[in-house]
PDB file of C-alpha atoms and ligand atoms in Angstrom:
ATOM      1  CA  MET A   1     -24.173  -3.936   0.230  1.00 46.00           C
ATOM      2  CA  THR A   2     -26.797  -6.745   0.022  1.00 48.00           C
ATOM      3  CA  ARG A   3     -25.154 -10.193   0.927  1.00 53.00           C
ATOM      4  CA  ARG A   4     -26.623 -13.463   0.389  1.00 54.00           C
ATOM      5  CA  SER A   5     -26.378 -16.040   3.426  1.00 65.00           C
ATOM      6  CA  GLY A   6     -23.772 -18.342   3.137  1.00 77.00           C
ATOM      7  CA  ALA A   7     -22.127 -16.736   0.191  1.00 83.00           C
ATOM      8  CA  ARG A   8     -18.275 -16.172   0.871  1.00 89.00           C
ATOM      9  CA  ARG A   9     -16.299 -13.228  -0.141  1.00 93.00           C
ATOM     10  CA  ILE A  10     -12.884 -14.204  -1.309  1.00 92.00           C
ATOM     11  CA  GLY A  11     -10.429 -12.288  -3.206  1.00 94.00           C
ATOM     12  CA  ILE A  12      -7.628 -13.221  -5.245  1.00 93.00           C
ATOM     13  CA  LEU A  13      -4.241 -11.880  -5.927  1.00 95.00           C
ATOM     14  CA  GLY A  14      -2.756 -13.672  -8.626  1.00 91.00           C
ATOM     15  CA  GLY A  15       1.371 -12.742  -9.410  1.00 92.00           C
ATOM     16  CA  THR A  16       4.782 -13.974 -10.080  1.00 93.00           C
ATOM     17  CA  PHE A  17       6.178 -12.999  -6.861  1.00 95.00           C
ATOM     18  CA  ASP A  18       9.461 -12.582  -7.555  1.00 96.00           C
ATOM     19  CA  PRO A  19       9.661 -11.818  -4.861  1.00 97.00           C
ATOM     20  CA  VAL A  20       6.584 -11.358  -2.708  1.00 97.00           C
ATOM     21  CA  HIS A  21       6.907  -7.538  -1.423  1.00 97.00           C
ATOM     22  CA  ILE A  22       4.935  -5.127   0.697  1.00 97.00           C
ATOM     23  CA  GLY A  23       3.519  -3.779  -2.452  1.00 95.00           C
ATOM     24  CA  HIS A  24       1.635  -6.889  -2.418  1.00 96.00           C
ATOM     25  CA  LEU A  25       0.916  -7.605   0.972  1.00 96.00           C
ATOM     26  CA  ARG A  26      -0.262  -4.239   2.025  1.00 95.00           C
ATOM     27  CA  GLY A  27      -2.533  -4.154  -1.252  1.00 94.00           C
ATOM     28  CA  ALA A  28      -3.760  -7.626  -0.432  1.00 95.00           C
ATOM     29  CA  LEU A  29      -4.251  -6.775   3.121  1.00 95.00           C
ATOM     30  CA  GLU A  30      -6.192  -3.220   2.693  1.00 95.00           C
ATOM     31  CA  VAL A  31      -8.629  -4.840  -0.013  1.00 96.00           C
ATOM     32  CA  THR A  32      -9.392  -7.176   2.677  1.00 96.00           C
ATOM     33  CA  GLU A  33     -10.227  -4.975   5.395  1.00 95.00           C
ATOM     34  CA  MET A  34     -12.322  -2.557   2.779  1.00 95.00           C
ATOM     35  CA  LEU A  35     -14.584  -5.227   1.348  1.00 95.00           C
ATOM     36  CA  ALA A  36     -14.482  -7.232   4.459  1.00 95.00           C
ATOM     37  CA  LEU A  37     -13.287 -10.312   2.526  1.00 95.00           C
ATOM     38  CA  ASP A  38     -13.444 -13.764   4.315  1.00 93.00           C
ATOM     39  CA  GLU A  39     -10.247 -14.171   2.736  1.00 90.00           C
ATOM     40  CA  LEU A  40      -7.743 -13.393   0.241  1.00 93.00           C
ATOM     41  CA  ARG A  41      -5.583 -15.694  -1.494  1.00 92.00           C
ATOM     42  CA  LEU A  42      -2.281 -15.411  -2.986  1.00 92.00           C
ATOM     43  CA  VAL A  43      -2.178 -17.298  -6.062  1.00 88.00           C
ATOM     44  CA  PRO A  44       1.782 -17.900  -7.284  1.00 86.00           C
ATOM     45  CA  ASN A  45       2.122 -18.391 -11.252  1.00 82.00           C
ATOM     46  CA  ALA A  46       4.318 -21.419 -11.853  1.00 72.00           C
ATOM     47  CA  ARG A  47       5.236 -20.116 -15.606  1.00 67.00           C
ATOM     48  CA  PRO A  48       3.325 -17.118 -16.196  1.00 61.00           C
ATOM     49  CA  PRO A  49       2.444 -17.552 -20.186  1.00 63.00           C
ATOM     50  CA  HIS A  50       2.372 -13.890 -20.786  1.00 62.00           C
ATOM     51  CA  ARG A  51       5.668 -12.484 -19.331  1.00 64.00           C
ATOM     52  CA  ASP A  52       9.460 -13.257 -18.899  1.00 72.00           C
ATOM     53  CA  THR A  53      10.764 -16.693 -17.288  1.00 80.00           C
ATOM     54  CA  PRO A  54      10.975 -15.707 -13.325  1.00 86.00           C
ATOM     55  CA  HIS A  55      14.457 -15.163 -11.953  1.00 90.00           C
ATOM     56  CA  SER A  56      13.877 -17.743  -9.011  1.00 92.00           C
ATOM     57  CA  SER A  57      12.362 -20.794  -9.011  1.00 91.00           C
ATOM     58  CA  SER A  58       8.377 -21.913  -8.825  1.00 87.00           C
ATOM     59  CA  GLN A  59       9.501 -23.670  -5.212  1.00 90.00           C
ATOM     60  CA  ASP A  60      11.334 -20.473  -4.014  1.00 94.00           C
ATOM     61  CA  ARG A  61       8.757 -18.323  -4.856  1.00 93.00           C
ATOM     62  CA  LEU A  62       6.217 -20.414  -3.150  1.00 90.00           C
ATOM     63  CA  ALA A  63       8.155 -20.742  -0.094  1.00 92.00           C
ATOM     64  CA  MET A  64       8.309 -17.154   0.256  1.00 95.00           C
ATOM     65  CA  VAL A  65       4.866 -15.897  -0.368  1.00 94.00           C
ATOM     66  CA  ARG A  66       4.282 -18.981   2.386  1.00 92.00           C
ATOM     67  CA  LEU A  67       6.726 -17.080   4.619  1.00 95.00           C
ATOM     68  CA  ALA A  68       4.973 -13.805   4.190  1.00 95.00           C
ATOM     69  CA  VAL A  69       1.330 -14.903   5.028  1.00 93.00           C
ATOM     70  CA  GLN A  70       2.371 -17.367   7.526  1.00 91.00           C
ATOM     71  CA  ASP A  71       1.411 -14.625  10.316  1.00 89.00           C
ATOM     72  CA  VAL A  72      -1.664 -12.942   8.871  1.00 90.00           C
ATOM     73  CA  PRO A  73      -4.769 -15.305   9.044  1.00 87.00           C
ATOM     74  CA  GLN A  74      -6.278 -13.659   6.383  1.00 86.00           C
ATOM     75  CA  LEU A  75      -4.375 -13.832   3.578  1.00 87.00           C
ATOM     76  CA  THR A  76      -3.831 -16.842   2.411  1.00 78.00           C
ATOM     77  CA  LEU A  77      -1.738 -19.149  -0.136  1.00 73.00           C
ATOM     78  CA  GLU A  78      -4.024 -21.103  -2.332  1.00 64.00           C
ATOM     79  CA  SER A  79      -3.473 -23.131  -5.675  1.00 48.00           C
ATOM     80  CA  LEU A  80      -7.270 -22.385  -6.934  1.00 48.00           C
ATOM     81  CA  ARG A  81     -10.820 -22.395  -6.328  1.00 45.00           C
ATOM     82  CA  SER A  82     -12.489 -25.652  -7.055  1.00 52.00           C
ATOM     83  CA  GLU A  83     -14.340 -26.062  -3.678  1.00 63.00           C
ATOM     84  CA  LEU A  84     -16.067 -22.325  -4.454  1.00 69.00           C
ATOM     85  CA  ALA A  85     -19.980 -21.967  -4.459  1.00 73.00           C
ATOM     86  CA  ALA A  86     -21.802 -20.808  -7.372  1.00 70.00           C
ATOM     87  CA  ASP A  87     -22.849 -17.575  -5.311  1.00 77.00           C
ATOM     88  CA  ASP A  88     -19.253 -16.993  -3.545  1.00 81.00           C
ATOM     89  CA  GLN A  89     -18.787 -13.168  -4.654  1.00 87.00           C
ATOM     90  CA  LEU A  90     -14.657 -13.497  -6.397  1.00 88.00           C
ATOM     91  CA  PHE A  91     -12.849 -10.529  -6.521  1.00 93.00           C
ATOM     92  CA  LEU A  92      -9.948 -10.741  -8.697  1.00 93.00           C
ATOM     93  CA  LEU A  93      -6.838  -7.919  -7.363  1.00 95.00           C
ATOM     94  CA  MET A  94      -4.541  -6.457 -10.188  1.00 93.00           C
ATOM     95  CA  GLY A  95      -2.339  -3.742  -9.880  1.00 91.00           C
ATOM     96  CA  TRP A  96      -3.042  -1.127 -12.729  1.00 91.00           C
ATOM     97  CA  ASP A  97      -0.071  -2.390 -14.916  1.00 89.00           C
ATOM     98  CA  ALA A  98      -1.559  -5.678 -15.224  1.00 90.00           C
ATOM     99  CA  PHE A  99      -4.817  -4.795 -15.557  1.00 93.00           C
ATOM    100  CA  CYS A 100      -3.619  -2.557 -18.891  1.00 92.00           C
ATOM    101  CA  GLY A 101      -2.042  -5.819 -19.749  1.00 91.00           C
ATOM    102  CA  LEU A 102      -5.362  -7.958 -19.786  1.00 91.00           C
ATOM    103  CA  PRO A 103      -6.009  -7.714 -23.446  1.00 92.00           C
ATOM    104  CA  GLY A 104      -2.924  -9.731 -23.892  1.00 89.00           C
ATOM    105  CA  TRP A 105      -4.397 -12.807 -22.125  1.00 85.00           C
ATOM    106  CA  HIS A 106      -6.250 -16.093 -23.509  1.00 80.00           C
ATOM    107  CA  ARG A 107     -10.146 -15.316 -22.943  1.00 84.00           C
ATOM    108  CA  TRP A 108      -9.651 -12.375 -21.031  1.00 87.00           C
ATOM    109  CA  GLU A 109     -13.328 -11.108 -22.332  1.00 86.00           C
ATOM    110  CA  GLU A 110     -14.823 -13.921 -20.379  1.00 87.00           C
ATOM    111  CA  LEU A 111     -12.986 -13.200 -17.046  1.00 87.00           C
ATOM    112  CA  LEU A 112     -15.564 -10.783 -15.896  1.00 90.00           C
ATOM    113  CA  GLU A 113     -18.457 -13.882 -16.293  1.00 87.00           C
ATOM    114  CA  HIS A 114     -16.297 -15.488 -13.281  1.00 83.00           C
ATOM    115  CA  CYS A 115     -15.355 -12.481 -10.626  1.00 88.00           C
ATOM    116  CA  HIS A 116     -15.195  -8.696 -10.279  1.00 94.00           C
ATOM    117  CA  ILE A 117     -11.779  -7.108 -10.877  1.00 95.00           C
ATOM    118  CA  LEU A 118     -10.238  -4.779  -8.283  1.00 96.00           C
ATOM    119  CA  VAL A 119      -7.529  -2.750  -9.906  1.00 94.00           C
ATOM    120  CA  LEU A 120      -4.993  -1.364  -7.262  1.00 92.00           C
ATOM    121  CA  GLN A 121      -3.366   1.909  -8.157  1.00 86.00           C
ATOM    122  CA  ARG A 122       0.369   1.711  -8.357  1.00 80.00           C
ATOM    123  CA  PRO A 123       2.411   5.124  -8.442  1.00 74.00           C
ATOM    124  CA  ASP A 124       5.022   3.856 -10.739  1.00 63.00           C
ATOM    125  CA  ALA A 125       2.552   2.784 -13.302  1.00 65.00           C
ATOM    126  CA  GLY A 126       1.196   4.839 -16.605  1.00 68.00           C
ATOM    127  CA  SER A 127      -2.240   6.150 -16.487  1.00 73.00           C
ATOM    128  CA  GLU A 128      -3.684   6.020 -19.718  1.00 83.00           C
ATOM    129  CA  ALA A 129      -5.938   2.755 -20.011  1.00 87.00           C
ATOM    130  CA  PRO A 130      -5.503   0.688 -23.438  1.00 90.00           C
ATOM    131  CA  GLU A 131      -8.009   1.343 -26.319  1.00 92.00           C
ATOM    132  CA  ALA A 132      -9.172  -2.443 -26.619  1.00 91.00           C
ATOM    133  CA  LEU A 133     -10.297  -1.974 -22.277  1.00 93.00           C
ATOM    134  CA  ARG A 134     -11.973   1.317 -22.822  1.00 92.00           C
ATOM    135  CA  ASP A 135     -15.747  -0.035 -24.047  1.00 92.00           C
ATOM    136  CA  MET A 136     -15.434  -2.739 -21.028  1.00 93.00           C
ATOM    137  CA  LEU A 137     -14.317  -0.013 -18.504  1.00 93.00           C
ATOM    138  CA  ALA A 138     -17.278   2.106 -19.554  1.00 94.00           C
ATOM    139  CA  ALA A 139     -19.625  -0.720 -19.624  1.00 95.00           C
ATOM    140  CA  ARG A 140     -18.511  -2.260 -16.409  1.00 96.00           C
ATOM    141  CA  SER A 141     -17.002   0.313 -13.632  1.00 95.00           C
ATOM    142  CA  VAL A 142     -18.566   1.175 -10.442  1.00 95.00           C
ATOM    143  CA  ALA A 143     -16.862   4.074  -8.632  1.00 92.00           C
ATOM    144  CA  ASP A 144     -17.268   2.871  -4.981  1.00 94.00           C
ATOM    145  CA  PRO A 145     -15.379  -0.784  -4.747  1.00 94.00           C
ATOM    146  CA  GLN A 146     -17.950  -1.351  -1.700  1.00 93.00           C
ATOM    147  CA  ALA A 147     -20.684  -1.041  -3.973  1.00 92.00           C
ATOM    148  CA  LEU A 148     -20.061  -4.117  -6.149  1.00 92.00           C
ATOM    149  CA  GLU A 149     -22.790  -6.538  -6.494  1.00 89.00           C
ATOM    150  CA  GLY A 150     -23.744 -10.043  -7.034  1.00 87.00           C
ATOM    151  CA  SER A 151     -20.707 -12.630  -7.906  1.00 84.00           C
ATOM    152  CA  CYS A 152     -18.979 -11.227 -10.814  1.00 88.00           C
ATOM    153  CA  GLY A 153     -19.285  -8.508 -13.580  1.00 93.00           C
ATOM    154  CA  GLN A 154     -17.983  -5.395 -12.647  1.00 96.00           C
ATOM    155  CA  ILE A 155     -14.565  -3.323 -11.852  1.00 96.00           C
ATOM    156  CA  SER A 156     -14.029  -1.230  -9.596  1.00 96.00           C
ATOM    157  CA  PHE A 157     -10.168   0.642  -8.346  1.00 93.00           C
ATOM    158  CA  VAL A 158      -8.757   0.682  -5.221  1.00 92.00           C
ATOM    159  CA  TRP A 159      -6.561   3.780  -3.950  1.00 88.00           C
ATOM    160  CA  GLN A 160      -4.381   1.798  -1.252  1.00 85.00           C
ATOM    161  CA  ALA A 161      -1.477   3.443   0.519  1.00 86.00           C
ATOM    162  CA  PRO A 162       0.813   3.735  -2.652  1.00 85.00           C
ATOM    163  CA  LEU A 163       4.044   1.999  -2.512  1.00 89.00           C
ATOM    164  CA  GLY A 164       6.357   2.125  -5.412  1.00 87.00           C
ATOM    165  CA  VAL A 165       7.713  -0.978  -4.667  1.00 93.00           C
ATOM    166  CA  SER A 166       8.058  -3.593  -7.614  1.00 94.00           C
ATOM    167  CA  ALA A 167       9.699  -7.397  -7.900  1.00 97.00           C
ATOM    168  CA  THR A 168      12.077  -5.804 -10.724  1.00 96.00           C
ATOM    169  CA  ARG A 169      13.517  -3.003  -8.141  1.00 96.00           C
ATOM    170  CA  ILE A 170      14.060  -5.388  -5.517  1.00 98.00           C
ATOM    171  CA  ARG A 171      16.158  -8.028  -7.397  1.00 97.00           C
ATOM    172  CA  GLN A 172      18.301  -5.317  -9.441  1.00 97.00           C
ATOM    173  CA  SER A 173      18.790  -3.773  -5.281  1.00 97.00           C
ATOM    174  CA  LEU A 174      19.798  -7.467  -4.449  1.00 97.00           C
ATOM    175  CA  ALA A 175      21.731  -7.953  -7.713  1.00 96.00           C
ATOM    176  CA  SER A 176      23.856  -4.994  -6.988  1.00 96.00           C
ATOM    177  CA  GLY A 177      24.349  -5.476  -3.132  1.00 95.00           C
ATOM    178  CA  ARG A 178      21.693  -2.896  -1.736  1.00 96.00           C
ATOM    179  CA  SER A 179      19.401  -3.316   1.180  1.00 96.00           C
ATOM    180  CA  VAL A 180      16.060  -4.654   0.483  1.00 97.00           C
ATOM    181  CA  ARG A 181      14.970  -4.786   4.302  1.00 97.00           C
ATOM    182  CA  PHE A 182      11.360  -3.569   4.918  1.00 97.00           C
ATOM    183  CA  LEU A 183      10.464  -3.919   1.249  1.00 97.00           C
ATOM    184  CA  VAL A 184       9.847  -7.094   1.981  1.00 98.00           C
ATOM    185  CA  PRO A 185       8.935  -9.264   5.084  1.00 98.00           C
ATOM    186  CA  ASP A 186      11.708 -10.217   7.391  1.00 97.00           C
ATOM    187  CA  ALA A 187      11.003 -13.724   6.643  1.00 98.00           C
ATOM    188  CA  VAL A 188      11.390 -13.323   2.914  1.00 98.00           C
ATOM    189  CA  LEU A 189      14.583 -11.672   3.187  1.00 98.00           C
ATOM    190  CA  ALA A 190      15.785 -14.123   5.671  1.00 98.00           C
ATOM    191  CA  TYR A 191      14.842 -16.742   2.562  1.00 98.00           C
ATOM    192  CA  ILE A 192      16.333 -15.029   0.132  1.00 98.00           C
ATOM    193  CA  ASN A 193      19.942 -14.242   2.097  1.00 97.00           C
ATOM    194  CA  ALA A 194      19.493 -17.917   2.916  1.00 97.00           C
ATOM    195  CA  HIS A 195      19.379 -19.231  -0.635  1.00 97.00           C
ATOM    196  CA  GLY A 196      21.810 -16.696  -2.235  1.00 96.00           C
ATOM    197  CA  LEU A 197      18.618 -15.767  -4.196  1.00 97.00           C
ATOM    198  CA  TYR A 198      18.801 -12.267  -7.188  1.00 96.00           C
ATOM    199  CA  ARG A 199      22.469 -11.941  -6.489  1.00 91.00           C
ATOM    200  CA  ALA A 200      24.489 -10.896  -9.710  1.00 78.00           C
ATOM    201  CA  SER A 201      26.061 -14.101 -10.230  1.00 65.00           C
ATOM    202  CA  ASN A 202      22.421 -15.911 -10.685  1.00 52.00           C
TER     203      ASN A 202
HETATM  204  P1  ATP B 301       7.950  -7.439 -11.319  1.00 86.05           P
HETATM  205  O1  ATP B 301       8.592  -5.972 -11.088  1.00 86.05           O
HETATM  206  O2  ATP B 301       8.672  -8.346 -11.706  1.00 86.05           O
HETATM  207  O3  ATP B 301       6.898  -7.415 -12.839  1.00 86.05           O
HETATM  208  P2  ATP B 301       5.909  -6.963  -9.481  1.00 86.05           P
HETATM  209  O4  ATP B 301       6.238  -6.427  -8.338  1.00 86.05           O
HETATM  210  O5  ATP B 301       4.656  -6.163 -10.570  1.00 86.05           O
HETATM  211  O6  ATP B 301       6.904  -7.565 -10.466  1.00 86.05           O
HETATM  212  P3  ATP B 301       4.084  -9.579  -9.862  1.00 86.05           P
HETATM  213  O7  ATP B 301       4.398 -10.738  -8.875  1.00 86.05           O
HETATM  214  O8  ATP B 301       4.243  -9.198 -10.960  1.00 86.05           O
HETATM  215  O9  ATP B 301       5.167  -8.080  -8.952  1.00 86.05           O
HETATM  216  O10 ATP B 301       2.174  -8.759  -9.058  1.00 86.05           O
HETATM  217  C1  ATP B 301       1.431  -9.196  -9.148  1.00 86.05           C
HETATM  218  C2  ATP B 301       0.120  -8.080  -9.083  1.00 86.05           C
HETATM  219  O11 ATP B 301       0.366  -7.561  -7.871  1.00 86.05           O
HETATM  220  C3  ATP B 301       0.053  -7.724 -10.360  1.00 86.05           C
HETATM  221  O12 ATP B 301      -1.112  -7.465 -10.614  1.00 86.05           O
HETATM  222  C4  ATP B 301       0.532  -6.079  -9.677  1.00 86.05           C
HETATM  223  O13 ATP B 301       0.003  -5.093 -10.812  1.00 86.05           O
HETATM  224  C5  ATP B 301       0.521  -6.315  -8.522  1.00 86.05           C
HETATM  225  N1  ATP B 301       1.311  -5.367  -7.682  1.00 86.05           N
HETATM  226  C6  ATP B 301       2.909  -5.353  -7.559  1.00 86.05           C
HETATM  227  N2  ATP B 301       3.192  -4.320  -7.235  1.00 86.05           N
HETATM  228  C7  ATP B 301       2.378  -3.327  -6.471  1.00 86.05           C
HETATM  229  C8  ATP B 301       2.486  -2.231  -5.850  1.00 86.05           C
HETATM  230  N3  ATP B 301       3.313  -1.734  -5.312  1.00 86.05           N
HETATM  231  N4  ATP B 301       1.217  -1.694  -5.837  1.00 86.05           N
HETATM  232  C9  ATP B 301      -0.196  -2.265  -6.229  1.00 86.05           C
HETATM  233  N5  ATP B 301       0.236  -3.321  -6.546  1.00 86.05           N
HETATM  234  C10 ATP B 301       1.392  -4.061  -7.277  1.00 86.05           C
END
């Protein structure tokens, strides 16, 4: 892979993180290692326009992401990217389900003018890409994520260790009194318990 000197390689994983879990964190770390990213930024959405209102507040979701990345130097919590240089390579990470929802995003067709897209496979996701994405996939897909070139414009797929974990299932388990230990970092679990998040009465 050609790399201009000085250009950084930065991954971005946006999400509701309601709560952040090992599916997010493993995918993030594996992509960071596979593509030798300089850093990977977790970007929590305050109020995502394209989905339901989150169950916990943006402050709680931010606090949980902060706790989840506190001992992982490659993963950082970020607001956004104004300080990036024009030739920095940006990799936007999305789970397959989020990628399939792309046509519902505002100005989605312009996204590849700003970054590459890395799609993380999820074992609990369906397999058919929506019709609206087929042309873009045919024109922009690169089989090997390590062959992505330039600062933007291509799509590739990452087969990280499959973890059929979702925030929805974590919330459901908590609401019915089941343990979510090992599905979220211990520090995040302690925060959820201390703040009584996702209990049936919330
Ligand atoms: P919910 O169940 O509430 O919809 P979620 O578990 O999908 O939440 P999000 O915060 O919506 O979590 O996800 C942020 C991003 O991480 C999305 O692109 C999503 O597809 C991806 N993602 C979430 N869980 C996994 C997983 N287990 N494996 C791979 N990607 C994942």
